[in-house]
Every structure is written in structure tokens, then in C-alpha cells.
PDB file of N, CA, C and O in Angstrom:
ATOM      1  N   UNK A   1     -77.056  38.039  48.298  1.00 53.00           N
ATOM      2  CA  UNK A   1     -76.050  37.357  47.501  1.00 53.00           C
ATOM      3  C   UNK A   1     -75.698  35.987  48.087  1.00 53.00           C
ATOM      4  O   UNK A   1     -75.948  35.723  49.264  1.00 53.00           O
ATOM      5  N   UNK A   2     -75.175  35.208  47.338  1.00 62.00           N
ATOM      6  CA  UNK A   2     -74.964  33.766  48.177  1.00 62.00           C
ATOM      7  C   UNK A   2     -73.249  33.811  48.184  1.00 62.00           C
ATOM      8  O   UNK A   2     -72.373  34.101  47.369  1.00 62.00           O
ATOM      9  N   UNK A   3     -73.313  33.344  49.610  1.00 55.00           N
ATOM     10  CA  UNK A   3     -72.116  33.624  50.038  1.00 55.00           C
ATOM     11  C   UNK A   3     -71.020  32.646  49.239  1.00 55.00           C
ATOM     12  O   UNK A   3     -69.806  32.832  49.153  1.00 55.00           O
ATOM     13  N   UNK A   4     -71.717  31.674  48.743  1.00 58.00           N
ATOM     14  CA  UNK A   4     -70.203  30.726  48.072  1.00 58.00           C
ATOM     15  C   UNK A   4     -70.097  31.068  46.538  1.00 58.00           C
ATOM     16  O   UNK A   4     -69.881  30.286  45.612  1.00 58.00           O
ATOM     17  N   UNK A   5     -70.318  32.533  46.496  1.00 64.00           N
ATOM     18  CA  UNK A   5     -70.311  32.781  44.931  1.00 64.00           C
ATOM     19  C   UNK A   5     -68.596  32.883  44.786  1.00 64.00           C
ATOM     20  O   UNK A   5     -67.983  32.567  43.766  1.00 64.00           O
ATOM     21  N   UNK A   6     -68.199  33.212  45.593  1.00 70.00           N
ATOM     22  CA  UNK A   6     -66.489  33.564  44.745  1.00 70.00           C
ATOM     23  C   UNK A   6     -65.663  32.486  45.947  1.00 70.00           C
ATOM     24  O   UNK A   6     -65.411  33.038  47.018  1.00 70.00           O
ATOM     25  N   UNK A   7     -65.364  31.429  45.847  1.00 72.00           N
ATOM     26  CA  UNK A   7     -64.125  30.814  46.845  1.00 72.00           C
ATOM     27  C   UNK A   7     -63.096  31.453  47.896  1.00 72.00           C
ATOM     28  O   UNK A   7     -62.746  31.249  49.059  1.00 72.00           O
ATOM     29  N   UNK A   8     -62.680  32.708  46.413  1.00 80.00           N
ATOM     30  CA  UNK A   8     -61.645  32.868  47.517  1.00 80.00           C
ATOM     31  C   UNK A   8     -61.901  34.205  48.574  1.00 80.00           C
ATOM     32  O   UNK A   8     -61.028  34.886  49.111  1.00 80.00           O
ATOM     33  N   UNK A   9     -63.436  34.352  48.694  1.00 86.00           N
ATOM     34  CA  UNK A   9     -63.747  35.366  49.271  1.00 86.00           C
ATOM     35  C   UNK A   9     -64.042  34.790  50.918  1.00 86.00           C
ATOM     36  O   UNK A   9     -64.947  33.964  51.039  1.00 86.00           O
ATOM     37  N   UNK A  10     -63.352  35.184  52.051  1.00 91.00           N
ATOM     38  CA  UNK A  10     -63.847  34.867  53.567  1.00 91.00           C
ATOM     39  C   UNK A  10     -64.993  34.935  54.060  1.00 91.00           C
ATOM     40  O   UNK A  10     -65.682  35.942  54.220  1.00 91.00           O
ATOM     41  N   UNK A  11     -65.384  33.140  54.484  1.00 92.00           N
ATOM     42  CA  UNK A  11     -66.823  33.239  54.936  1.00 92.00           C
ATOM     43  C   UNK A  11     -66.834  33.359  56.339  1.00 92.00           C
ATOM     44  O   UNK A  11     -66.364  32.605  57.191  1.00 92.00           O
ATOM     45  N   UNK A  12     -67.584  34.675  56.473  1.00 95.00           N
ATOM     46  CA  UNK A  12     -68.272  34.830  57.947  1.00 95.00           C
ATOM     47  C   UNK A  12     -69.231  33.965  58.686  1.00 95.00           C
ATOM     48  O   UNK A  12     -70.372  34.207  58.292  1.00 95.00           O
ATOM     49  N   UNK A  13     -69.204  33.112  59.545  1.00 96.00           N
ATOM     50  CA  UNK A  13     -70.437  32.637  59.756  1.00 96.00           C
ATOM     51  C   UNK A  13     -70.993  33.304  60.861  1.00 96.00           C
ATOM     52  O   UNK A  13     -70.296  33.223  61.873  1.00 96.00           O
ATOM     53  N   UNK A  14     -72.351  34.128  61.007  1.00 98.00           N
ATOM     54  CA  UNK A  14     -72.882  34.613  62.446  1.00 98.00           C
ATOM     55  C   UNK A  14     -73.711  33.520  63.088  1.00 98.00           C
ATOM     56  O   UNK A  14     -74.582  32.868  62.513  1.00 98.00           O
ATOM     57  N   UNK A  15     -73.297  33.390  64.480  1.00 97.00           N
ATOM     58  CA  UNK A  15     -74.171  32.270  64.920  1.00 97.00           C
ATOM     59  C   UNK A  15     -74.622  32.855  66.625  1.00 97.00           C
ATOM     60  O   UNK A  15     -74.013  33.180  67.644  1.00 97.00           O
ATOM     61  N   UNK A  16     -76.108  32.740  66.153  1.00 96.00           N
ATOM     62  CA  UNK A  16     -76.870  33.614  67.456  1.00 96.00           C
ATOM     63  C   UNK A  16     -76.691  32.656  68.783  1.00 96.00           C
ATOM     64  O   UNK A  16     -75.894  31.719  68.833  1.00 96.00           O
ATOM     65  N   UNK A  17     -77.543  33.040  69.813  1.00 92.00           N
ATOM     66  CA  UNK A  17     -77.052  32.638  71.033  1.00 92.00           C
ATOM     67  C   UNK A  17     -78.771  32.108  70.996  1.00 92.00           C
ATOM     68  O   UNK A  17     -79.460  32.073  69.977  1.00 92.00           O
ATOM     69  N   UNK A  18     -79.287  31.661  72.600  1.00 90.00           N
ATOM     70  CA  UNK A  18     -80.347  31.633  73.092  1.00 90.00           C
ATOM     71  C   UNK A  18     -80.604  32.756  73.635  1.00 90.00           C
ATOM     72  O   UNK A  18     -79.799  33.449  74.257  1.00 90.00           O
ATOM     73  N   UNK A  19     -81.987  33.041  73.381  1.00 92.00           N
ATOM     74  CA  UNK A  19     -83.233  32.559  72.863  1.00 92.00           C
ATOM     75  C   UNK A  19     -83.062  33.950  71.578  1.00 92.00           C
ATOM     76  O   UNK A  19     -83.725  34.980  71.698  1.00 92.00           O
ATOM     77  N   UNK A  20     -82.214  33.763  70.570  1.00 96.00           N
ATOM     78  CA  UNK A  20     -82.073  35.022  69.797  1.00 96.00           C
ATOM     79  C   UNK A  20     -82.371  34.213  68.087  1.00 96.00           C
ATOM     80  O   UNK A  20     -82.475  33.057  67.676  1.00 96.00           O
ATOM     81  N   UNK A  21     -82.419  35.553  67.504  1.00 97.00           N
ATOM     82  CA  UNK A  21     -82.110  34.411  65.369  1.00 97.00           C
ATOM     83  C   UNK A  21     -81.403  35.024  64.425  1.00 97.00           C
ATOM     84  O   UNK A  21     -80.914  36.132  64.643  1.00 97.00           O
ATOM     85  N   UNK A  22     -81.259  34.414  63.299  1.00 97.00           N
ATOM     86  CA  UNK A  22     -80.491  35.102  62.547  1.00 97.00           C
ATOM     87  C   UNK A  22     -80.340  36.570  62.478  1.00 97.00           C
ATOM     88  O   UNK A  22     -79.314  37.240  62.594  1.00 97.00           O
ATOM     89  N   UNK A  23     -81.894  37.044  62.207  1.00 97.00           N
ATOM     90  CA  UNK A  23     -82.579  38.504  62.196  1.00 97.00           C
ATOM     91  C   UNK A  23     -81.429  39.154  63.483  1.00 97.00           C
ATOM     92  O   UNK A  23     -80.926  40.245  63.217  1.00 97.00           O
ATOM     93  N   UNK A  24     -81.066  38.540  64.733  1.00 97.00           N
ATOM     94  CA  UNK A  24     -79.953  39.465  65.280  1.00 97.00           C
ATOM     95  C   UNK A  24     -78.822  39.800  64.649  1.00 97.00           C
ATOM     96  O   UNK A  24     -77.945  40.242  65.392  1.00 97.00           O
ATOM     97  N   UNK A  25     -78.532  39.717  63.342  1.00 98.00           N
ATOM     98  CA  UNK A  25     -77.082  39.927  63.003  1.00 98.00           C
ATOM     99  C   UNK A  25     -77.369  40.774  61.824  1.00 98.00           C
ATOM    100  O   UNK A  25     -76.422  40.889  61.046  1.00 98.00           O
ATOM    101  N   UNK A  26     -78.744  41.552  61.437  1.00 97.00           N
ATOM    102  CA  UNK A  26     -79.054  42.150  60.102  1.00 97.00           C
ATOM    103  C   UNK A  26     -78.518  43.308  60.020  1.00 97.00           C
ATOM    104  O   UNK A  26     -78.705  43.927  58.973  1.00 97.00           O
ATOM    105  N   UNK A  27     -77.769  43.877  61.007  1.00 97.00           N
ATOM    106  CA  UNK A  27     -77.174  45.490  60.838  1.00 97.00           C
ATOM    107  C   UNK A  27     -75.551  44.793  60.755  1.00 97.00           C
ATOM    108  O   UNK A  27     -74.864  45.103  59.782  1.00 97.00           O
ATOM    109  N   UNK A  28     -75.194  44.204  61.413  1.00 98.00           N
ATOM    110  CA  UNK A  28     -73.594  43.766  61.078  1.00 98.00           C
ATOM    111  C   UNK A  28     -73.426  43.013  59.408  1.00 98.00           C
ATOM    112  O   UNK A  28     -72.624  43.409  58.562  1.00 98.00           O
ATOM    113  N   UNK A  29     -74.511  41.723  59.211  1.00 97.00           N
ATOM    114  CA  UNK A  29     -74.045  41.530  57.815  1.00 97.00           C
ATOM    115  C   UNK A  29     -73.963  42.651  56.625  1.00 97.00           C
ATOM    116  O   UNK A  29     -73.084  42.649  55.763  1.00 97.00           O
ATOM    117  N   UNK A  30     -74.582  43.212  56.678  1.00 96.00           N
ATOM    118  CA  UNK A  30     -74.707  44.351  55.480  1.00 96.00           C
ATOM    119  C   UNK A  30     -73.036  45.009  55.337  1.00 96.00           C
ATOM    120  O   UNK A  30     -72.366  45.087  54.307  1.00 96.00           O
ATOM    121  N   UNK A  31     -72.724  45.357  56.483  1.00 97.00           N
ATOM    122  CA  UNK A  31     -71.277  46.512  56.829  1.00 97.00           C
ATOM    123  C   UNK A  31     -70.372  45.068  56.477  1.00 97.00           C
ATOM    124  O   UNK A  31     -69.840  45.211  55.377  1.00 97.00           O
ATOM    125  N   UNK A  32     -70.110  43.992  56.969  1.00 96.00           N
ATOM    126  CA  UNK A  32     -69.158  43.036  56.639  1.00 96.00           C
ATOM    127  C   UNK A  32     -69.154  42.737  55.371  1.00 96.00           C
ATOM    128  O   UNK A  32     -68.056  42.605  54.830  1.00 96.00           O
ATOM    129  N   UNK A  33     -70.351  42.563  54.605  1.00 93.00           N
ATOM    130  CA  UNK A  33     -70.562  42.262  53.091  1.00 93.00           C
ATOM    131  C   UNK A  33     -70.113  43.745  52.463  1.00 93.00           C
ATOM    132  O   UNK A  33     -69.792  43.667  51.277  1.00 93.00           O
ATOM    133  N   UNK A  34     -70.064  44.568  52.821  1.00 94.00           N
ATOM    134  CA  UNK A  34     -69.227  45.924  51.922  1.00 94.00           C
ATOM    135  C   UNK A  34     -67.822  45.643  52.329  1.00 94.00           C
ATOM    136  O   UNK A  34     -67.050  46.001  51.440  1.00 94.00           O
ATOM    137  N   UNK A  35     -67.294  45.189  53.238  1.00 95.00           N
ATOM    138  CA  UNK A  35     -65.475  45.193  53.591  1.00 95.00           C
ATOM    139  C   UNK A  35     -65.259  43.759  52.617  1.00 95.00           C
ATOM    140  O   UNK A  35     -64.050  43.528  52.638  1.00 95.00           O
ATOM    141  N   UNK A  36     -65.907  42.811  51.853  1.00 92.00           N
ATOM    142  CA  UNK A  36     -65.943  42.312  51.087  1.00 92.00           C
ATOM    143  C   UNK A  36     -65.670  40.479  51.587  1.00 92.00           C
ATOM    144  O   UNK A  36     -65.055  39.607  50.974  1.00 92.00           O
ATOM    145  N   UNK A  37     -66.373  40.410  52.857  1.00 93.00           N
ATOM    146  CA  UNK A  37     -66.715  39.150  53.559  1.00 93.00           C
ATOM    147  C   UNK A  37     -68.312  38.623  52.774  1.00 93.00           C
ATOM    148  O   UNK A  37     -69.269  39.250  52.319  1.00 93.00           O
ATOM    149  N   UNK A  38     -67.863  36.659  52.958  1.00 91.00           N
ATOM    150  CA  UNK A  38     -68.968  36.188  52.335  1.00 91.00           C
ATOM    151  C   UNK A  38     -69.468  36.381  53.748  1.00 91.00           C
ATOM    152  O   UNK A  38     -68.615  36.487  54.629  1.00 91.00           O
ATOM    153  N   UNK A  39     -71.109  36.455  54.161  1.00 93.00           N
ATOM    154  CA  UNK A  39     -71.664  36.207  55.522  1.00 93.00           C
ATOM    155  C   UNK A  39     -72.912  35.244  55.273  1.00 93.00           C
ATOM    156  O   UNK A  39     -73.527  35.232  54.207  1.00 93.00           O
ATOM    157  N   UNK A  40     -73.154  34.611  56.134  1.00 94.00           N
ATOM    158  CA  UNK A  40     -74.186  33.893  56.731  1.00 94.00           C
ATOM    159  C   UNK A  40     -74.109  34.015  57.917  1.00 94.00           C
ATOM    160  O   UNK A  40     -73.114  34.047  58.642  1.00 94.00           O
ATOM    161  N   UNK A  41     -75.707  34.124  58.263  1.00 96.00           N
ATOM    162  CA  UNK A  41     -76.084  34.096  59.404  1.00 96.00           C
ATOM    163  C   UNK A  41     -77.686  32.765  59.274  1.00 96.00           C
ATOM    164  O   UNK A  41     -78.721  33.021  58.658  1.00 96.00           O
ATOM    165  N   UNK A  42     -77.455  31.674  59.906  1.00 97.00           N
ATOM    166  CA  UNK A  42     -78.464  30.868  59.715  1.00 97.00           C
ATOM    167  C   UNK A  42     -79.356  30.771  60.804  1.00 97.00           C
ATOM    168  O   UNK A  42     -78.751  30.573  61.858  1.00 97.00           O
ATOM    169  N   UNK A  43     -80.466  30.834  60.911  1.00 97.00           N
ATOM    170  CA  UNK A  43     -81.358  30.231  62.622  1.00 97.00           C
ATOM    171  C   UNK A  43     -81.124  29.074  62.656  1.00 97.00           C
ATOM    172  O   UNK A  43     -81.401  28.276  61.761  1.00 97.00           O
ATOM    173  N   UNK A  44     -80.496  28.787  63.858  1.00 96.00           N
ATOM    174  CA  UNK A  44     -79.965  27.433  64.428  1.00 96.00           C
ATOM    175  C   UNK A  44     -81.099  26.553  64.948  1.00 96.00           C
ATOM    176  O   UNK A  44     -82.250  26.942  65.147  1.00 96.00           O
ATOM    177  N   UNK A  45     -80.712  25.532  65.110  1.00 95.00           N
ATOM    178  CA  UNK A  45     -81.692  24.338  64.799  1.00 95.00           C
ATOM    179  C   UNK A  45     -82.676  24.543  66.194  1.00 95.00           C
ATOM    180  O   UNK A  45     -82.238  24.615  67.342  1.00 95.00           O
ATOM    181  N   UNK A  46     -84.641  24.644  65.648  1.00 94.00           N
ATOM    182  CA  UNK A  46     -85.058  24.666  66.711  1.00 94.00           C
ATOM    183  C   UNK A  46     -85.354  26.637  67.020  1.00 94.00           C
ATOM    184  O   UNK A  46     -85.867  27.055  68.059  1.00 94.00           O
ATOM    185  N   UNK A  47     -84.973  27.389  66.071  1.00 95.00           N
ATOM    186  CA  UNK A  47     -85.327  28.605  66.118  1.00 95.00           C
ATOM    187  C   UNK A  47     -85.320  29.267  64.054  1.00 95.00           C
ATOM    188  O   UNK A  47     -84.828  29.130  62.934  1.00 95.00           O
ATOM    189  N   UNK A  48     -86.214  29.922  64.838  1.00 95.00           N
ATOM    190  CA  UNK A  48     -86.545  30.857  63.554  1.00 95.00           C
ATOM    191  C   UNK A  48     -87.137  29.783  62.335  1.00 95.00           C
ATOM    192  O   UNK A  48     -87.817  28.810  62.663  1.00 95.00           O
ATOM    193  N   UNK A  49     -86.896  29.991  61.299  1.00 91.00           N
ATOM    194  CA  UNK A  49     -87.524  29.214  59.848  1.00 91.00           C
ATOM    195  C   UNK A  49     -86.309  27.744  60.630  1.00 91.00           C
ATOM    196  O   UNK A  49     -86.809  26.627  60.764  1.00 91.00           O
ATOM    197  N   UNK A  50     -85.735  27.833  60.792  1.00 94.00           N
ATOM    198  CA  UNK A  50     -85.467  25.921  61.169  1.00 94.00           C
ATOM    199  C   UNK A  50     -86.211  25.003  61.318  1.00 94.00           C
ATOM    200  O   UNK A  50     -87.376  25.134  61.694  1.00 94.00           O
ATOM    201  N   UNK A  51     -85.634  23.869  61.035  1.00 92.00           N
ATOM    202  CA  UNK A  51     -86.526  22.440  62.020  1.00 92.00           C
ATOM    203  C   UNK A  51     -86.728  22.586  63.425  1.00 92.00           C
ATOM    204  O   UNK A  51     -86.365  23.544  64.107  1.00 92.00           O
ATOM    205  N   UNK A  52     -87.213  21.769  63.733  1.00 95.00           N
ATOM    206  CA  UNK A  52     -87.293  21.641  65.499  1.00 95.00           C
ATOM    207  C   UNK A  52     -87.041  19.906  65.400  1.00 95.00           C
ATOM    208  O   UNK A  52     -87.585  19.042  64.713  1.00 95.00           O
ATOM    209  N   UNK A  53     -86.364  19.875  66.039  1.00 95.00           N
ATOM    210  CA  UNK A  53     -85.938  18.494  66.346  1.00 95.00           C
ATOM    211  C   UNK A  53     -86.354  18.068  67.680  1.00 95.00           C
ATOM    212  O   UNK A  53     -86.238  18.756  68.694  1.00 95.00           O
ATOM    213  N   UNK A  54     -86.852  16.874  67.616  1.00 96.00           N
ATOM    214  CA  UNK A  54     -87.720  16.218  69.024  1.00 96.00           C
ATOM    215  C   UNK A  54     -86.278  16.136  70.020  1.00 96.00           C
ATOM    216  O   UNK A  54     -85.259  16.277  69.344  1.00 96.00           O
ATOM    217  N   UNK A  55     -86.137  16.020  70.873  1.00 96.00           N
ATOM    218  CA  UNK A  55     -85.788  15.939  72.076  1.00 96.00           C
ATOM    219  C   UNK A  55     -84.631  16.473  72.829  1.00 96.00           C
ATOM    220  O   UNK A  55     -83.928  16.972  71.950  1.00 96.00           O
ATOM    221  N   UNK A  56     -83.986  16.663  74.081  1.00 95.00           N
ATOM    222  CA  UNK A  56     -83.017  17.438  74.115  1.00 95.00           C
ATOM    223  C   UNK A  56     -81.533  16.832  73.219  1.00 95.00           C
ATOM    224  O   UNK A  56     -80.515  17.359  72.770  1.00 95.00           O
ATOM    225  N   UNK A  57     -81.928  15.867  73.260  1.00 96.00           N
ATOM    226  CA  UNK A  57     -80.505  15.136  72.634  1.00 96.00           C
ATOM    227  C   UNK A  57     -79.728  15.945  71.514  1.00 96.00           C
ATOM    228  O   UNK A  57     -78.511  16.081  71.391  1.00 96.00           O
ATOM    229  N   UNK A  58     -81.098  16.614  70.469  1.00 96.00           N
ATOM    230  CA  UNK A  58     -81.269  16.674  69.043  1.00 96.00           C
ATOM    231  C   UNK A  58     -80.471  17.760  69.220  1.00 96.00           C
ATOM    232  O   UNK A  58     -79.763  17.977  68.237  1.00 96.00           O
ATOM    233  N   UNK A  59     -80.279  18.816  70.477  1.00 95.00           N
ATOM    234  CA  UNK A  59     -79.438  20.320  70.578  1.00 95.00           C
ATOM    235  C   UNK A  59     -78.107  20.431  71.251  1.00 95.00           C
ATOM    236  O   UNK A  59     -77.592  21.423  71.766  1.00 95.00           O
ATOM    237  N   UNK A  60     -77.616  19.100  71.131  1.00 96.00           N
ATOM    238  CA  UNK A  60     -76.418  18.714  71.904  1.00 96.00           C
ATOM    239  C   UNK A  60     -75.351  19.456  71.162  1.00 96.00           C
ATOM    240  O   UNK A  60     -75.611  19.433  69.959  1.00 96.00           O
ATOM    241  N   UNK A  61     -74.512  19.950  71.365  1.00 94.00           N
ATOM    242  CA  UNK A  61     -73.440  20.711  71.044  1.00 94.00           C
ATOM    243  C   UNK A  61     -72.700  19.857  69.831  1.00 94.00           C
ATOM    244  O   UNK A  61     -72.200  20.430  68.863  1.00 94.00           O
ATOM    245  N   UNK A  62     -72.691  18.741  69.962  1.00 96.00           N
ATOM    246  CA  UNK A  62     -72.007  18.275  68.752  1.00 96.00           C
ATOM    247  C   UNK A  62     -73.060  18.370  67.763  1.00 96.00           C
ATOM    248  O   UNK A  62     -72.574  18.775  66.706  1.00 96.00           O
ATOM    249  N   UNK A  63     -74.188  18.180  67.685  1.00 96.00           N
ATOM    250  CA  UNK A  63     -75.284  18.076  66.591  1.00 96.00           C
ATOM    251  C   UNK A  63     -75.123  19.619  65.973  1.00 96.00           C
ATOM    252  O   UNK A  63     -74.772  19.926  64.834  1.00 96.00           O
ATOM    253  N   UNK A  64     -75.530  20.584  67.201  1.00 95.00           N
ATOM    254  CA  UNK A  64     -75.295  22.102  66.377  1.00 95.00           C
ATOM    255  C   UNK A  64     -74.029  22.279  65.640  1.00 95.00           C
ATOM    256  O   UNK A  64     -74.042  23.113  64.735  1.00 95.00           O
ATOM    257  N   UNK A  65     -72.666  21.471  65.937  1.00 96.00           N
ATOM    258  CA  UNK A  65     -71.285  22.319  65.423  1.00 96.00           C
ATOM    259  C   UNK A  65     -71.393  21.430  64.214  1.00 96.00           C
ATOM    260  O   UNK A  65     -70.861  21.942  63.230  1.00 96.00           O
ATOM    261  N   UNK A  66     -72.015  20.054  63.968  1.00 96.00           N
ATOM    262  CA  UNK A  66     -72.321  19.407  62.608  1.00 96.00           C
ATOM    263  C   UNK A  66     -73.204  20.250  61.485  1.00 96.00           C
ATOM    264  O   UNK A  66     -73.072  20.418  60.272  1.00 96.00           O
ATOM    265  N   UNK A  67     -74.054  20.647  62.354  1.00 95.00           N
ATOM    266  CA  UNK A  67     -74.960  21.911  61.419  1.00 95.00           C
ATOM    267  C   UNK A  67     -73.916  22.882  60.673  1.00 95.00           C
ATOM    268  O   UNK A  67     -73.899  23.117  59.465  1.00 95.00           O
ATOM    269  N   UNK A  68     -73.414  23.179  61.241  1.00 95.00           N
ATOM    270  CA  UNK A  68     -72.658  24.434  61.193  1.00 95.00           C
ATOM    271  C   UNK A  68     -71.424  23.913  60.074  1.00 95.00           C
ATOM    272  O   UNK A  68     -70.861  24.743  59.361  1.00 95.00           O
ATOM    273  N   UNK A  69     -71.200  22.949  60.035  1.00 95.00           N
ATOM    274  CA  UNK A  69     -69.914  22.244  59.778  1.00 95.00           C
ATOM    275  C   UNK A  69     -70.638  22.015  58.053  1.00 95.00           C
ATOM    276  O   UNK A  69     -70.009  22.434  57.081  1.00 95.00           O
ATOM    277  N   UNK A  70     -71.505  21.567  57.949  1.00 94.00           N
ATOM    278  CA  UNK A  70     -72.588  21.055  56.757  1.00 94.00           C
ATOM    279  C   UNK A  70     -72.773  22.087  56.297  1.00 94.00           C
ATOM    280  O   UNK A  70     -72.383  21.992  55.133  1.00 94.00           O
ATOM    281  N   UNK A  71     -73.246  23.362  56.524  1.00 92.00           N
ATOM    282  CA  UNK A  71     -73.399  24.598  56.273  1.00 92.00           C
ATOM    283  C   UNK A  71     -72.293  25.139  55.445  1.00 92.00           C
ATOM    284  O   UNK A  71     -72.526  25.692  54.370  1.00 92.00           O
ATOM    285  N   UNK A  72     -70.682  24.943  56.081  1.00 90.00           N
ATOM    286  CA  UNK A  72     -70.156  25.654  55.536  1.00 90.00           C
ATOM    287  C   UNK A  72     -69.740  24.844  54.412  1.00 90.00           C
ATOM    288  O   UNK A  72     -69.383  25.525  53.451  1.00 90.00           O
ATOM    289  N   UNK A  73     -69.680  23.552  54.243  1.00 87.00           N
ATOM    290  CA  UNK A  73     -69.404  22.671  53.223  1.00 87.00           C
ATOM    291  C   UNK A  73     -70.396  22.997  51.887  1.00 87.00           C
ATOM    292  O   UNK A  73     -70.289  22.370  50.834  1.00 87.00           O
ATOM    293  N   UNK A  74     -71.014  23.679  52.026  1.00 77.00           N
ATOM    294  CA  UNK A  74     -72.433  23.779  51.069  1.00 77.00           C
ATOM    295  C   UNK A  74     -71.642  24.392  50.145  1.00 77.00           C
ATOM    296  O   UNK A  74     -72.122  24.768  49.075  1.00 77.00           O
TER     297      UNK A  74
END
């Protein structure tokens, strides 16, 4: 389901760690999406179906929380 189908429903965002991907959060979204949370879980930049962005710069903490930030604006 796509999570921005109803507004006023609470979006979960799951956000994996290193060296992990979305696929870590596939037994929790299911149970949160029945208590009636929107969820996403995205592979963060540089893992899983993502881009890979050239250099360390590209994984700087502000670049990922912009991802994340863009994401939820969607």
C-alpha cells in the first residue's frame, strides 16, 4: 500500500543501520501496518536498490537526513 494514501494516518519511517536494508524491517512493517500506521522502510543511499553516490562526502549525515526529509515530503 502506499503510505501517503490517507494524510491523517501516522507515518512510520524505518531507517536501517550499517551494513543492513530495508528487507531488515519486513516482519515489523506488516504488524505496524495492521495497528493502522503508514510505514516505509527505504534502503538508504548507497545500499540495497539505491544510488551509490561517489564519495564519502555523498553519506554525510546531513545528505542522509535530506533523503529522509524528501522522502517524507513525497
Amino acid at each position: 500500500p502506499d503510505p501517503r494514501a490517507d494524510p491523517d494516518t501516522t507515518l512510520l519511517v524505518f531507517v536501517h543501520g550499517f551494513p543492513e536494508l530495508a528487507y531488515s524491517w519486513r516482519k515489523q512493517l506488516p504488524r505496524f501496518a495492521e495497528l493502522g500506521y503508514s510505514c516505509v522502510a527505504p534502503d538508504m543511499r548507497g545500499y540495497g536498490g539505491s544510488t551509490v553516490p561517489r564519495g564519502v562526502e555523498a553519506y554525510a549525515f546531513r545528505n542522509v537526513t535530506q533523503d529522509l526529509v524528501a522522502l517524507v515530503r513525497l
